[in-house]
Amino acid sequence: MLQCPCGCGEQIPVNVDKRAGKAWRFYCDADKSVTLFPSVWRDTGCQSHFIIWRDRILMFGLDRVSGTAPVESIDIGSLAKRVLDVWPRAGLVPYVDVADTLNEIPWDVQEACRALVKSGRLIEGLGKQRGMFRRS
Ligand SMILES: [Zn+2]
């Protein structure tokens, strides 16, 4: 159970056991920080939408995100290089698949993908294919 980070006081059940149906992935990194993937999006009550990433909570509002991504905890340069090394030659691929290949936190890999888009090495899909990337 999570206490909803919006302050509404409600408890949110978050299943992390794949055997019990739809489950979040729970990561506890070597530095003991905690990550959940994917985001938590309540369809009742306060309807909060948030992610937990390396002990940080990022809340998604209608037009802005509050909270600070833990980018200083990630060596984006070296992760981006490893991401590109294993990225499939062809086709749009979800970043989470590459995170699994590398055994890395998906949010970290998404951040690395964005850096690779900025440097022109990857291209992100559009519309429903957002979150999927291909080599440029
Ligand atoms: Zn709430």
Short mmCIF file of C-alpha atoms and ligand atoms in Angstrom, two decimals:
data_model
loop_
_atom_site.label_atom_id
_atom_site.label_comp_id
_atom_site.label_asym_id
_atom_site.label_seq_id
_atom_site.Cartn_x
_atom_site.Cartn_y
_atom_site.Cartn_z
CA MET A 1 0.00 0.00 0.00
CA LEU A 2 1.11 3.53 -0.79
CA GLN A 3 -0.05 6.68 0.87
CA CYS A 4 -1.23 8.84 -2.02
CA PRO A 5 1.43 11.53 -2.54
CA CYS A 6 -1.15 14.19 -3.43
CA GLY A 7 -2.07 14.54 0.22
CA CYS A 8 -5.65 13.25 -0.11
CA GLY A 9 -4.88 10.74 2.63
CA GLU A 10 -6.00 7.69 0.70
CA GLN A 11 -4.10 4.42 0.57
CA ILE A 12 -3.39 3.05 -2.88
CA PRO A 13 -2.89 -0.68 -3.38
CA VAL A 14 0.07 -1.35 -5.66
CA ASN A 15 0.59 -4.97 -6.66
CA VAL A 16 4.21 -5.88 -7.33
CA ASP A 17 3.63 -9.64 -7.59
CA LYS A 18 3.29 -10.77 -11.23
CA ARG A 19 1.62 -13.99 -10.07
CA ALA A 20 -1.30 -11.90 -8.75
CA GLY A 21 -2.18 -10.31 -12.10
CA LYS A 22 -1.29 -6.91 -13.46
CA ALA A 23 1.76 -5.82 -11.53
CA TRP A 24 4.10 -2.89 -11.23
CA ARG A 25 7.78 -3.53 -11.38
CA PHE A 26 9.57 -2.66 -8.21
CA TYR A 27 13.24 -1.80 -8.32
CA CYS A 28 15.49 -1.36 -5.34
CA ASP A 29 18.81 -0.10 -6.59
CA ALA A 30 22.24 -0.70 -5.06
CA ASP A 31 21.95 2.71 -3.42
CA LYS A 32 18.69 1.42 -1.85
CA SER A 33 16.55 3.88 -3.74
CA VAL A 34 13.11 2.68 -4.77
CA THR A 35 11.50 2.84 -8.20
CA LEU A 36 8.10 1.72 -9.47
CA PHE A 37 7.31 1.18 -13.13
CA PRO A 38 5.07 2.12 -14.87
CA SER A 39 3.37 5.21 -13.44
CA VAL A 40 0.53 5.01 -10.94
CA TRP A 41 -2.65 6.57 -12.32
CA ARG A 42 -5.66 6.48 -10.02
CA ASP A 43 -8.97 6.12 -11.81
CA THR A 44 -10.92 6.94 -8.66
CA GLY A 45 -10.75 9.56 -5.92
CA CYS A 46 -8.16 12.27 -6.52
CA GLN A 47 -7.15 10.69 -9.90
CA SER A 48 -3.50 11.40 -9.17
CA HIS A 49 -0.93 10.37 -11.75
CA PHE A 50 2.63 9.98 -10.56
CA ILE A 51 5.82 8.02 -10.85
CA ILE A 52 8.26 6.91 -8.20
CA TRP A 53 11.79 7.07 -9.55
CA ARG A 54 14.83 6.56 -7.35
CA ASP A 55 13.00 7.75 -4.25
CA ARG A 56 11.63 10.83 -6.04
CA ILE A 57 7.95 11.36 -6.70
CA LEU A 58 6.99 13.14 -9.90
CA MET A 59 3.35 14.19 -10.03
CA PHE A 60 1.73 14.75 -13.40
CA GLY A 61 -0.71 17.62 -13.45
CA LEU A 62 -2.87 18.75 -16.33
CA ASP A 63 -0.16 20.89 -17.85
CA ARG A 64 2.94 20.39 -15.77
CA VAL A 65 5.02 17.90 -13.86
CA SER A 66 5.96 18.67 -10.27
CA GLY A 67 9.01 17.12 -8.68
CA THR A 68 12.53 16.76 -9.93
CA ALA A 69 13.78 13.78 -11.91
CA PRO A 70 16.81 12.15 -10.23
CA VAL A 71 18.98 12.70 -13.28
CA GLU A 72 22.07 13.43 -11.17
CA SER A 73 21.93 9.79 -9.98
CA ILE A 74 22.28 8.47 -13.53
CA ASP A 75 25.38 8.43 -15.67
CA ILE A 76 23.44 9.31 -18.80
CA GLY A 77 26.49 9.31 -21.07
CA SER A 78 27.52 5.76 -20.29
CA LEU A 79 23.93 4.50 -20.13
CA ALA A 80 23.15 6.09 -23.51
CA LYS A 81 26.17 4.35 -25.01
CA ARG A 82 25.04 0.96 -23.65
CA VAL A 83 21.48 1.62 -24.82
CA LEU A 84 22.68 2.36 -28.33
CA ASP A 85 24.97 -0.71 -28.32
CA VAL A 86 22.02 -3.07 -27.82
CA TRP A 87 19.33 -1.13 -29.69
CA PRO A 88 17.80 -3.32 -32.43
CA ARG A 89 18.89 -2.46 -35.97
CA ALA A 90 15.40 -1.92 -37.30
CA GLY A 91 11.92 -1.00 -36.18
CA LEU A 92 10.35 1.00 -33.39
CA VAL A 93 11.11 -0.54 -30.01
CA PRO A 94 9.66 0.36 -26.58
CA TYR A 95 12.35 1.69 -24.25
CA VAL A 96 11.18 -0.75 -21.58
CA ASP A 97 12.29 -3.69 -23.76
CA VAL A 98 15.80 -2.28 -23.96
CA ALA A 99 15.73 -1.57 -20.20
CA ASP A 100 14.98 -5.27 -19.67
CA THR A 101 17.81 -6.30 -21.98
CA LEU A 102 20.21 -4.15 -19.97
CA ASN A 103 18.60 -4.92 -16.62
CA GLU A 104 18.21 -1.20 -16.00
CA ILE A 105 15.42 0.96 -14.57
CA PRO A 106 13.05 1.86 -17.43
CA TRP A 107 12.84 5.53 -16.40
CA ASP A 108 16.64 5.75 -16.59
CA VAL A 109 16.60 4.21 -20.05
CA GLN A 110 13.83 6.58 -21.17
CA GLU A 111 16.03 9.47 -20.06
CA ALA A 112 18.96 8.01 -22.01
CA CYS A 113 16.69 7.64 -25.06
CA ARG A 114 15.75 11.31 -24.84
CA ALA A 115 19.44 12.23 -24.75
CA LEU A 116 19.97 10.02 -27.81
CA VAL A 117 17.10 11.79 -29.59
CA LYS A 118 18.72 15.15 -28.80
CA SER A 119 22.02 13.96 -30.24
CA GLY A 120 20.27 12.59 -33.33
CA ARG A 121 20.99 8.88 -32.72
CA LEU A 122 17.40 7.79 -32.05
CA ILE A 123 14.01 8.98 -33.29
CA GLU A 124 10.90 8.75 -31.12
CA GLY A 125 7.60 7.50 -32.50
CA LEU A 126 4.64 9.84 -32.74
CA GLY A 127 1.13 9.60 -31.33
CA LYS A 128 0.45 6.14 -29.94
CA GLN A 129 4.05 5.21 -30.67
CA ARG A 130 5.47 7.70 -28.20
CA GLY A 131 7.80 5.89 -25.85
CA MET A 132 9.01 3.79 -28.76
CA PHE A 133 12.22 4.65 -30.53
CA ARG A 134 14.18 3.59 -33.58
CA ARG A 135 17.66 4.24 -34.84
CA SER A 136 17.93 7.37 -36.96
ZN ZN B 1 -4.52 11.51 -3.77
#
